[in-house]
XYZ file of C-alpha atoms in Angstrom:
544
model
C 14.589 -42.973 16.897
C 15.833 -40.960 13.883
C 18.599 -41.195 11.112
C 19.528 -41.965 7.670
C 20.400 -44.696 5.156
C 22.890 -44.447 2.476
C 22.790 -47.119 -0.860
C 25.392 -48.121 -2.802
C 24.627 -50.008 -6.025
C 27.997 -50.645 -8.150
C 25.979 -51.526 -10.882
C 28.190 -53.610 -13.703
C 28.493 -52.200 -16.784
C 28.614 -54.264 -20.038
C 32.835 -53.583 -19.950
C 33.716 -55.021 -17.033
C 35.896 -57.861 -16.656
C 34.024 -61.339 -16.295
C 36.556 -61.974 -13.272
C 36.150 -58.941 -11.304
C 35.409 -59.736 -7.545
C 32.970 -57.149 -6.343
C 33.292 -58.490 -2.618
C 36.934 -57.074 -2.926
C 35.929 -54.292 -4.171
C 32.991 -53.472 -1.570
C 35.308 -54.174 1.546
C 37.546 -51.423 0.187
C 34.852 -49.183 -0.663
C 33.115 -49.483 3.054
C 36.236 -47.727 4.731
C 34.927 -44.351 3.222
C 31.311 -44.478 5.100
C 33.602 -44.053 8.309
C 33.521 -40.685 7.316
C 29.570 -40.883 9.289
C 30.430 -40.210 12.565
C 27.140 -41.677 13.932
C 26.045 -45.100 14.852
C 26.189 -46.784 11.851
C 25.748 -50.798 10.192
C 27.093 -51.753 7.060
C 25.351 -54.812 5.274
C 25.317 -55.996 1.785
C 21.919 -56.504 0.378
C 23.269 -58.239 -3.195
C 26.008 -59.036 -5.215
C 26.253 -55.394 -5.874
C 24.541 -53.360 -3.283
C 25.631 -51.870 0.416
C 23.228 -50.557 2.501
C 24.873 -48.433 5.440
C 22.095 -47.772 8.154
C 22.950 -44.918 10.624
C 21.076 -43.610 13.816
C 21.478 -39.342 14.176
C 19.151 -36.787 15.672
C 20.112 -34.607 12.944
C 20.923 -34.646 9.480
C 23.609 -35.566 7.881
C 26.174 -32.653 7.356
C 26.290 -32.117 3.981
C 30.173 -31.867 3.582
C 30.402 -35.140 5.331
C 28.132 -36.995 2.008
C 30.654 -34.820 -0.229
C 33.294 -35.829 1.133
C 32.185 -39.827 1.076
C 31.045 -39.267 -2.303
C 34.478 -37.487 -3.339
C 35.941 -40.738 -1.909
C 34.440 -43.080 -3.690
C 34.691 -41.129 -6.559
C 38.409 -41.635 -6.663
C 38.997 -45.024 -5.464
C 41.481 -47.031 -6.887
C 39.649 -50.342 -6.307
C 36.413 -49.801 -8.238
C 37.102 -51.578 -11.587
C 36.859 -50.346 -14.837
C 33.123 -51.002 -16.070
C 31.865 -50.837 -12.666
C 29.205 -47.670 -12.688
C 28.744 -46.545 -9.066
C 25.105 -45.226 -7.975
C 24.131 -44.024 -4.633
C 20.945 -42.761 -2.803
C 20.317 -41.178 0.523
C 17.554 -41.282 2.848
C 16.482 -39.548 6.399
C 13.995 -41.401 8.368
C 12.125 -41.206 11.502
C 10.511 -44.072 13.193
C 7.246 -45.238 12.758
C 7.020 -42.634 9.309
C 8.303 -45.622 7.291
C 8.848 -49.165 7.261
C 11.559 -50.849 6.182
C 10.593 -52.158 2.748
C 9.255 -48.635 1.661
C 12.872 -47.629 2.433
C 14.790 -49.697 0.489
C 12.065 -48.857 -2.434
C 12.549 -45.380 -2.489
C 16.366 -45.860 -1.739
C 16.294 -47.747 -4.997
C 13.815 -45.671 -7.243
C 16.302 -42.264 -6.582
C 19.780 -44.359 -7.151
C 21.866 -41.459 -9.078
C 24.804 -42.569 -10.775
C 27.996 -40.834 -8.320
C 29.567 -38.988 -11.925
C 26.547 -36.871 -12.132
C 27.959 -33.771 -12.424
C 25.125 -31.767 -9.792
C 25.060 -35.037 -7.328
C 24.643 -33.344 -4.215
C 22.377 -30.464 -5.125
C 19.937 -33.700 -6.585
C 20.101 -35.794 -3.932
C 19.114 -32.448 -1.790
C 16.375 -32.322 -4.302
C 15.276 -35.911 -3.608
C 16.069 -36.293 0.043
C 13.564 -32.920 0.259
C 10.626 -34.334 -1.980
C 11.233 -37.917 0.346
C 11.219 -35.806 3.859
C 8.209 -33.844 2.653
C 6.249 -36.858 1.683
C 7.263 -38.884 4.953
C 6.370 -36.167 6.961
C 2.987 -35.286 5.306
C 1.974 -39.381 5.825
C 2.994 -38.834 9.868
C 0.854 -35.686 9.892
C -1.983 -37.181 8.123
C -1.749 -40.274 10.408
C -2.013 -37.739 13.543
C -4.786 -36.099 12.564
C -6.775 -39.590 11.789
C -5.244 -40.170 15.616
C -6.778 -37.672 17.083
C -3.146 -35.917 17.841
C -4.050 -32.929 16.569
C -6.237 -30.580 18.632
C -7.547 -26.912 19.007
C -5.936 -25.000 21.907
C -7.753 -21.480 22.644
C -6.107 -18.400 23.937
C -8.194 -16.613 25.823
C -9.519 -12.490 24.630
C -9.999 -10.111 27.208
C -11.707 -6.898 27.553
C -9.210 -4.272 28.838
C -12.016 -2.859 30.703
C -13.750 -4.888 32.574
C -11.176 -7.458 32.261
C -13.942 -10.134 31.713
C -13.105 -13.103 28.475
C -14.975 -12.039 25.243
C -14.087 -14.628 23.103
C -10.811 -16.633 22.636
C -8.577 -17.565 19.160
C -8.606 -21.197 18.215
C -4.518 -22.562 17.756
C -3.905 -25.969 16.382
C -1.692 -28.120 18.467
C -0.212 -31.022 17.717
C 0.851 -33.587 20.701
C 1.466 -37.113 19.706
C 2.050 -37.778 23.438
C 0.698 -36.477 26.887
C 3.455 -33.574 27.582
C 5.307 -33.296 24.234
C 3.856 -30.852 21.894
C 5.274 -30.215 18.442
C 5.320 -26.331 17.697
C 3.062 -25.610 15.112
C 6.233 -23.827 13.295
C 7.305 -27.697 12.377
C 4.186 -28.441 10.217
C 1.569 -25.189 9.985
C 3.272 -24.709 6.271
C 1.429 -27.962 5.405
C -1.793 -26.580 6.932
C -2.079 -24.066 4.230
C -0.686 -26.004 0.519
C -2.025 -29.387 -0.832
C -4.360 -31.790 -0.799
C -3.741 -32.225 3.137
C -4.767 -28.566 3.275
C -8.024 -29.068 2.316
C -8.628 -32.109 4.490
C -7.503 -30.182 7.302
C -9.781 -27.400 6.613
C -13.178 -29.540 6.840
C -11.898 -31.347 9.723
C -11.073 -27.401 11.157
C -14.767 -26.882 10.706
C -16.108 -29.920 12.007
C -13.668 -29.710 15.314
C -14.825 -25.583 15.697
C -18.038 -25.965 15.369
C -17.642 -28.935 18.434
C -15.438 -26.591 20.243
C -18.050 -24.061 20.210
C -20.644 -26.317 20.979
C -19.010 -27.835 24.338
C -18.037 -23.983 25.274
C -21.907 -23.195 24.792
C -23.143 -26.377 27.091
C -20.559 -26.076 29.878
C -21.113 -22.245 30.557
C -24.551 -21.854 29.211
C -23.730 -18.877 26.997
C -21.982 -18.568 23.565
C -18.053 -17.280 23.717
C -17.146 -16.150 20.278
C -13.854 -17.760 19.025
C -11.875 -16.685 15.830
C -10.504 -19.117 13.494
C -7.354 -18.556 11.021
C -8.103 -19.668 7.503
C -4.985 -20.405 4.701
C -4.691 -17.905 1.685
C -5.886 -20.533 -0.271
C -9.336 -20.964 0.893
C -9.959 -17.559 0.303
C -9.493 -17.981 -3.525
C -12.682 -20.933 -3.244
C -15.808 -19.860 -2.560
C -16.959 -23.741 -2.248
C -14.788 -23.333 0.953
C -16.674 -20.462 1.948
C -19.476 -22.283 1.818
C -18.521 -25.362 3.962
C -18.069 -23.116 6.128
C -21.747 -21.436 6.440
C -23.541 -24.724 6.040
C -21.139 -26.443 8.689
C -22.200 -23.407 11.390
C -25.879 -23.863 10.137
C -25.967 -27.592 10.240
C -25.018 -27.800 13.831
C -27.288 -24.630 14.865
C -24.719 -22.404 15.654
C -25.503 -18.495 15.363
C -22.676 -17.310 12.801
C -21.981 -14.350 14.510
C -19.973 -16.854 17.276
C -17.433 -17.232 14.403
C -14.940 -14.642 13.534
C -12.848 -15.360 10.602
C -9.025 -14.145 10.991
C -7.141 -13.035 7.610
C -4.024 -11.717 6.810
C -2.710 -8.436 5.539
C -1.319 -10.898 2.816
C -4.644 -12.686 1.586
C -5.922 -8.896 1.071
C -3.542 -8.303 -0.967
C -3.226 -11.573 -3.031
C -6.246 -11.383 -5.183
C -8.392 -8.292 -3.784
C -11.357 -8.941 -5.849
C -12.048 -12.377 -5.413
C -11.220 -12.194 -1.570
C -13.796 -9.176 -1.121
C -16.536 -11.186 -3.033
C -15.992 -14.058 -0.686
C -15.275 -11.939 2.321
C -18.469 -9.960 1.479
C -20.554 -13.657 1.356
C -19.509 -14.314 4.949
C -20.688 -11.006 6.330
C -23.992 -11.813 4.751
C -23.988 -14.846 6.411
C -23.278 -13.068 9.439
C -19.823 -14.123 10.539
C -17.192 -11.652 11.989
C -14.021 -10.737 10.166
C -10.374 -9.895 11.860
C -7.387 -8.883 9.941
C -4.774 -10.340 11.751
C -0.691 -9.743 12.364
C -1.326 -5.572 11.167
C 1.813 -4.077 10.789
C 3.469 -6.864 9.722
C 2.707 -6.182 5.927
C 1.596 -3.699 3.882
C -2.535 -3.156 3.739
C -3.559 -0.404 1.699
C -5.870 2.036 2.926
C -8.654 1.431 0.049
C -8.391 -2.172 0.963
C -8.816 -1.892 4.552
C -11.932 0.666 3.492
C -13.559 -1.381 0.785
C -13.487 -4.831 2.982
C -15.984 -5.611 5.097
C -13.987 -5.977 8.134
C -15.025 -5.976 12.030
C -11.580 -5.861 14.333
C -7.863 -5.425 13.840
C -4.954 -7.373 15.819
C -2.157 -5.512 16.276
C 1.196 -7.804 15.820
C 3.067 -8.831 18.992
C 6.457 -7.861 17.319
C 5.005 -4.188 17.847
C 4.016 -5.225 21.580
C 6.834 -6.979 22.862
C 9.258 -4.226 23.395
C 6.799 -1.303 23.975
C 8.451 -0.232 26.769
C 11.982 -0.198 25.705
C 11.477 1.203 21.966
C 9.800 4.210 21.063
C 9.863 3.701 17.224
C 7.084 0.383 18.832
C 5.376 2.977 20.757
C 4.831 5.560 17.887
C 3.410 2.929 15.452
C 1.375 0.825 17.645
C -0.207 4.331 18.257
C -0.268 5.274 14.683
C -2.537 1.969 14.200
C -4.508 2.425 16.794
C -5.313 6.042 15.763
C -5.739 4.151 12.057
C -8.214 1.520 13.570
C -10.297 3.944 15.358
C -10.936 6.373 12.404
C -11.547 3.297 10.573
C -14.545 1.731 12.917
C -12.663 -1.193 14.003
C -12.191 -2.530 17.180
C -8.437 -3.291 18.239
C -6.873 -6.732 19.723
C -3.160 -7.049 21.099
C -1.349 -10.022 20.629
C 1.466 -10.921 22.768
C 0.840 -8.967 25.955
C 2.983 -10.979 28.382
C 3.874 -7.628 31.017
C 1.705 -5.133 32.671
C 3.181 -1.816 31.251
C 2.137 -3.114 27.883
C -1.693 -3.837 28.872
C -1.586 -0.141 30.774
C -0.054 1.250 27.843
C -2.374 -0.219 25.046
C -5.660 0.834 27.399
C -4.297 4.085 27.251
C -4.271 4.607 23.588
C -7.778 2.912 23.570
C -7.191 -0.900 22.813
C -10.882 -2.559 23.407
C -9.304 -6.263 23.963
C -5.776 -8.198 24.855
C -4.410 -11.610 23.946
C -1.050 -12.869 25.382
C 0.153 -14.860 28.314
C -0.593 -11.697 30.758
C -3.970 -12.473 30.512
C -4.073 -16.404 29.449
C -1.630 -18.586 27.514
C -3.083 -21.009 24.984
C -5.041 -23.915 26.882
C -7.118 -27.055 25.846
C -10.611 -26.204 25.648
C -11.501 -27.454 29.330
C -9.190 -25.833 30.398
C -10.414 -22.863 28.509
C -14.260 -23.646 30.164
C -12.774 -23.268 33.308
C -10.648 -20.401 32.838
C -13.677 -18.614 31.317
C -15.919 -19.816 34.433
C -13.535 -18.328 36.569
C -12.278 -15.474 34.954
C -12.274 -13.199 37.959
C -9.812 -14.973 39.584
C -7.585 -14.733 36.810
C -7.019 -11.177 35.892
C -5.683 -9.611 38.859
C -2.189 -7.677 37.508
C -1.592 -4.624 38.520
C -1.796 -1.787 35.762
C 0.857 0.285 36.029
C 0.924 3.827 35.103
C 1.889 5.180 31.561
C 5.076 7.125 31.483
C 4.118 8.474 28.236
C 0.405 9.077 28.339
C 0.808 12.934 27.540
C 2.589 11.907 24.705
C 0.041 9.214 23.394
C -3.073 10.521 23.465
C -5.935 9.262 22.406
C -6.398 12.492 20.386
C -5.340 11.466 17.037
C -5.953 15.118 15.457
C -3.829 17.057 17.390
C -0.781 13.978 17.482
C 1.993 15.085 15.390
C 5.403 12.945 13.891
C 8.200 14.472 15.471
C 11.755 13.578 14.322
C 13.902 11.157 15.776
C 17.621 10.491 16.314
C 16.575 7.220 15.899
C 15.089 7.816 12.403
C 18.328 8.791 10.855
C 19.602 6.865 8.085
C 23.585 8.753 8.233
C 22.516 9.848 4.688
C 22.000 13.966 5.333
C 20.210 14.059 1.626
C 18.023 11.247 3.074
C 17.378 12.630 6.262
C 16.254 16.103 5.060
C 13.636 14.462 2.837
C 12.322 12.619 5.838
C 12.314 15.829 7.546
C 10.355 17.484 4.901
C 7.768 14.527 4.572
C 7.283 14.724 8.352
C 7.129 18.540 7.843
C 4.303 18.264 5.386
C 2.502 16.311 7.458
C 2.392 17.777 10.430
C 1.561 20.826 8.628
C -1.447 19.461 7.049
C -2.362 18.429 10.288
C -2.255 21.623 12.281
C -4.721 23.100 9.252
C -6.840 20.703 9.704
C -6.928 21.098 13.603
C -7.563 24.798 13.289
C -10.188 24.991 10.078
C -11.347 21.526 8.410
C -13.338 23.010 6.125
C -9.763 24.608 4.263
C -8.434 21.037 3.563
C -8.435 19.501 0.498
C -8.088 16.177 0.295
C -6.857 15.714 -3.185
C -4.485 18.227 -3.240
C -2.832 17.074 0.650
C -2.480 13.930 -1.442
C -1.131 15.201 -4.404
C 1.567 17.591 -2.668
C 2.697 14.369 -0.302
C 2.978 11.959 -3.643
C 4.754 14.932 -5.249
C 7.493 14.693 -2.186
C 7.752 11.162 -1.519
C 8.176 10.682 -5.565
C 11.197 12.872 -5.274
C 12.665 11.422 -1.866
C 11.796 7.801 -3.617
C 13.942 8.745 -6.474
C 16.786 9.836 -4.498
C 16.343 7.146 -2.268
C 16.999 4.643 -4.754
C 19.940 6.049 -6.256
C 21.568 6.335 -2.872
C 20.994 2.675 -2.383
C 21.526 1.465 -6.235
C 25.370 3.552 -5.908
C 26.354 1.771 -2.347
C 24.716 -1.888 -3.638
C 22.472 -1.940 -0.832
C 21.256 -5.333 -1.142
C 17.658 -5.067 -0.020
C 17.208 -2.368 -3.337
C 14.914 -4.319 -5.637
C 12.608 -4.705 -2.704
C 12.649 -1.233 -1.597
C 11.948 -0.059 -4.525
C 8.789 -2.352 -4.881
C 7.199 -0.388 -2.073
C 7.786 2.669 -3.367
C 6.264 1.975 -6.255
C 3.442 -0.384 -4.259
C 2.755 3.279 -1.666
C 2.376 5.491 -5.097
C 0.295 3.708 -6.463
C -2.135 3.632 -3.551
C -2.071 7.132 -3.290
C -3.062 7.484 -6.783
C -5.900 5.322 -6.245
C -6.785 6.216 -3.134
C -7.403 10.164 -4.795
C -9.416 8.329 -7.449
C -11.830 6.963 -5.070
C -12.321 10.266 -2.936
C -12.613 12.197 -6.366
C -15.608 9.693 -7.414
C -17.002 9.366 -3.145
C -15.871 12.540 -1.574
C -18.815 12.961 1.010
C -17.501 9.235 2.287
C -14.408 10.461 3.461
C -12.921 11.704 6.402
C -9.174 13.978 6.503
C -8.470 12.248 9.452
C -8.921 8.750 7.848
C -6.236 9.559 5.074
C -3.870 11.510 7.644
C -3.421 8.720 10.095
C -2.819 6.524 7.350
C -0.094 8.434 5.720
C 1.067 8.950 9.002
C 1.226 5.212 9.850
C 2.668 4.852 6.527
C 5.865 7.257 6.945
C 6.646 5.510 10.533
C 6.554 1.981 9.011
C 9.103 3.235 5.982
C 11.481 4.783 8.603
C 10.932 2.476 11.536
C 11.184 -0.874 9.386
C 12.495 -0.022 6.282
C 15.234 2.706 6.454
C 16.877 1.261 9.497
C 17.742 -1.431 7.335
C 19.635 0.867 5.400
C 20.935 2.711 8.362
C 22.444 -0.579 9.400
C 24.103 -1.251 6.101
C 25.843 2.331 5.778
C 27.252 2.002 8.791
C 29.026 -2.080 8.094
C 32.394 -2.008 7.244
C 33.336 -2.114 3.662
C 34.540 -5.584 4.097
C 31.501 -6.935 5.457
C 29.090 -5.498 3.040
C 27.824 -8.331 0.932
C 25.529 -7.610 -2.327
């Protein structure tokens, strides 16, 4: 049971006439709260107060508590030195009781003049939902309705479970589950955060615990950690002593982080990062692709795995632009040392494709949805059983090889922005590259790093530049933006040359090719076709 209450205090003003009759005055008044098309009770809590109670799945439309307001604004009937205030309220059941209603209902009255009414009431009816909602979630986890679910890793191999990622749940009932969408925001901000995160702890280290006693062997499990707990060591910490305290070896852990905490505050995330891998725990950057990692970041932390996004997985078959950066990472991830997870594998061409371009381990519904841990024990106990799909032959192995060297860019229709100016530059950037690459295929020893880096900076500055004045002359509204990751990709290059000018025996041609390769796909893949889309919008339908 769900909806909203609306107050309305006409609140007497020292004016007004000693003989005014406010009952009058509220009968004519309650005619505009037909305007709420839902179940709905009027009731008058004082001489000057109406309380109008209505039951609604959703929220109320906004033009509908304009157009009540507008209403009442204007009414003939209110006297002169009557000051109108009003409040409004969503509420679930069992969030709230009734008194704490009427409390806040009464602490946010807003006189009905106020010249930004609806935009504060927004404001207040936000702050209210927030707070109700943060009480019902604390309340569920002190219920116990909050729970780890694990999805099950496999090897692509031997098709055996390695391990398994730990995913909060929350189910207030048997059979409903809430989709961690609705509430993982509060998971990662506030004081509920950090509660969360030391009952997290407590729960894994059980979880891993009843995993190790059922089947008699340790399963690794990864665990996502908030941006935020990255920036506390004391965190970091908790963590250690709460694997130590219950005997658990801390290689069993791996710790998941985003492209996004890397980026954040790279110092203080390293010097926390590099704490756990003394302590011996695993680290996973998870969601790659989705953001933008530089390369000296993903070189300089101490990192173990990478899990390829399932937005890149999804649609492998059907889109090459997928296929050719999926590849492009995996190429990355193998120069790199790291071992690759997919997320989202959910058909069989995606799990033969992946194996083919050398991905160690897949996650998705193909090979196990998200289960409670028993079910998880069992799954694991009888894994066998549960990994018979058929793999189905790769219609473009010859073209994804697992020889990164020799694997060149090659233009694509499908790269075109409708700019020619544009296009050529692309061209020429995919030109360089490939060129690079056939040098280095046919005598490393002639390449020099800093100057392949200097001569690509030197083209992408000048295709950035015109670039930008293309899209600053057409007011292509995603500009500002773009133009951040030019700057963002220049700047890596610049330090990226720094470091292999100070540690050039520690690095490998390859490394930096497959980068910028990876790099160039991402800006015409996921960035130009943005602009592609926008040339090519009517006139009247482009919006700035």
């Amino acid at each position: 049971l769900a909806g909203g209450c609306i107050l309305l205090d006409l609140e007497p003003g020292p004016s007004m006439a000693a003989d005014v009759d406010l009952t009058a005055c509220i009968r004519s008044i309650a005619r505009h709260f037909k305007l709420i098309e839902e179940q709905s009770v009027l009731c008058r809590l004082a001489n000057s107060e109406v309380l109008c109670i209505y039951s609604s799945t959703e929220p109320l439309p906004a033009d509908t508590l304009s157009s009540m307001i507008d209403a009442i604004r204007t009414d003939s009937s209110v006297p002169d030195g009557v000051k109108p205030h009003i409040a409004h309220l969503d509420w679930k059941a069992g969030t709230i009781s009734v008194n704490g209603i009427l409390d806040r209902l009464k602490a946010e009255l807003t006189p009905i003049d106020e010249p930004h009414l609806l935009a504060h009431l927004d404001a207040q009816q936000h702050a209210t939902s927030h707070a109700s909602f943060l009480l019902r979630l604390n309340q569920a986890l002190e219920a116990g309705e909050l729970d780890f679910f694990i999805q099950p890793q496999i090897c692509s191999e031997g098709r055996q479970v390695i391990g398994g990622e730990l995913l909060i749940r929350w189910i207030p009932s048997p059979g409903e589950i809430i989709p961690p969408a609705h509430f993982i925001e509060f998971l990662e901000q506030g004081e509920f955060a950090d509660k969360f995160f030391h009952w997290s702890l407590v729960r894994t280290a059980q979880v891993l615990k009843s995993v190790r006693d059922e089947l008699d062997m340790w399963i690794p499990l990864s665990l996502n950690l908030a941006t935020t707990h990255f920036h506390d060591r004391q965190m970091m910490t908790a963590l250690a002593d709460t694997m130590r305290e219950n005997n658990i070896p801390s290689e069993i852990l791996e710790v998941e982080i985003t492209e996004r905490i890397l980026a954040d505050d790279p110092e203080a995330v390293l010097e926390n990062l590099e704490h756990l891998r003394e302590q011996g725990f695993k680290i996973a950057i998870d969601d790659f692709g989705t953001g933008y990692s530089s390369l000296s970041y993903l070189r300089r932390f101490p990192l173990d795995r990478l899990k390829i996004d399932r937005v890149f997985v999804s649609n492998l078959e059907e889109n090459e632009e997928d296929r050719l950066i999926v590849t492009s990472i995996a190429s990355l991830a193998h120069i790199l040392g790291l071992e690759i997870v997919a997320e989202g594998i959910e058909e069989p061409f995606q799990a033969s494709f992946l194996k083919n371009i050398g991905c160690e381990y897949f996650q998705g519904y193909l090979t196990g949805k998200p289960m409670p841990v028993d079910a998880f024990i069992e799954f694991a106990r009888h894994n066998p059983e549960h990994s018979e799909w058929l793999e189905e032959p790769s219609k473009f192995r010859s073209e994804h090889s697992l020889e990164s060297k020799a694997r060149k860019v090659k233009w694509k229709k499908s790269f075109s922005t409708d700019v020619v100016s544009v296009d050529n530059e692309h061209r020429a950037l995919i030109d360089a590259l490939n060129t690079f690459s056939d040098l280095y295929m046919k005598d490393p020893e002639s390449i020099d790093i800093t100057e392949t880096l200097d001569v690509i900076a030197l083209e992408a500055i000048k295709h950035f530049d015109h670039e930008e004045d293309v899209m600053f002359n057409i007011g292509y509204p995603r500009y500002e933006m773009h133009r951040e990751k030019h700057k963002w990709l220049i700047a890596d290059i610049a330090k990226r040359k720094l470091e292999i000018s100070e540690h050039k025996q520690g690095t490998s041609f390859d490394e930096v090719l497959q980068y910028l390769k990876y790099w160039l796909l991402r800006h015409l893949v996921s960035e130009d076709t943005h602009l592609h889309r926008f040339i090519n919008k009517p006139s009247s339908e482009r919006r700035t």
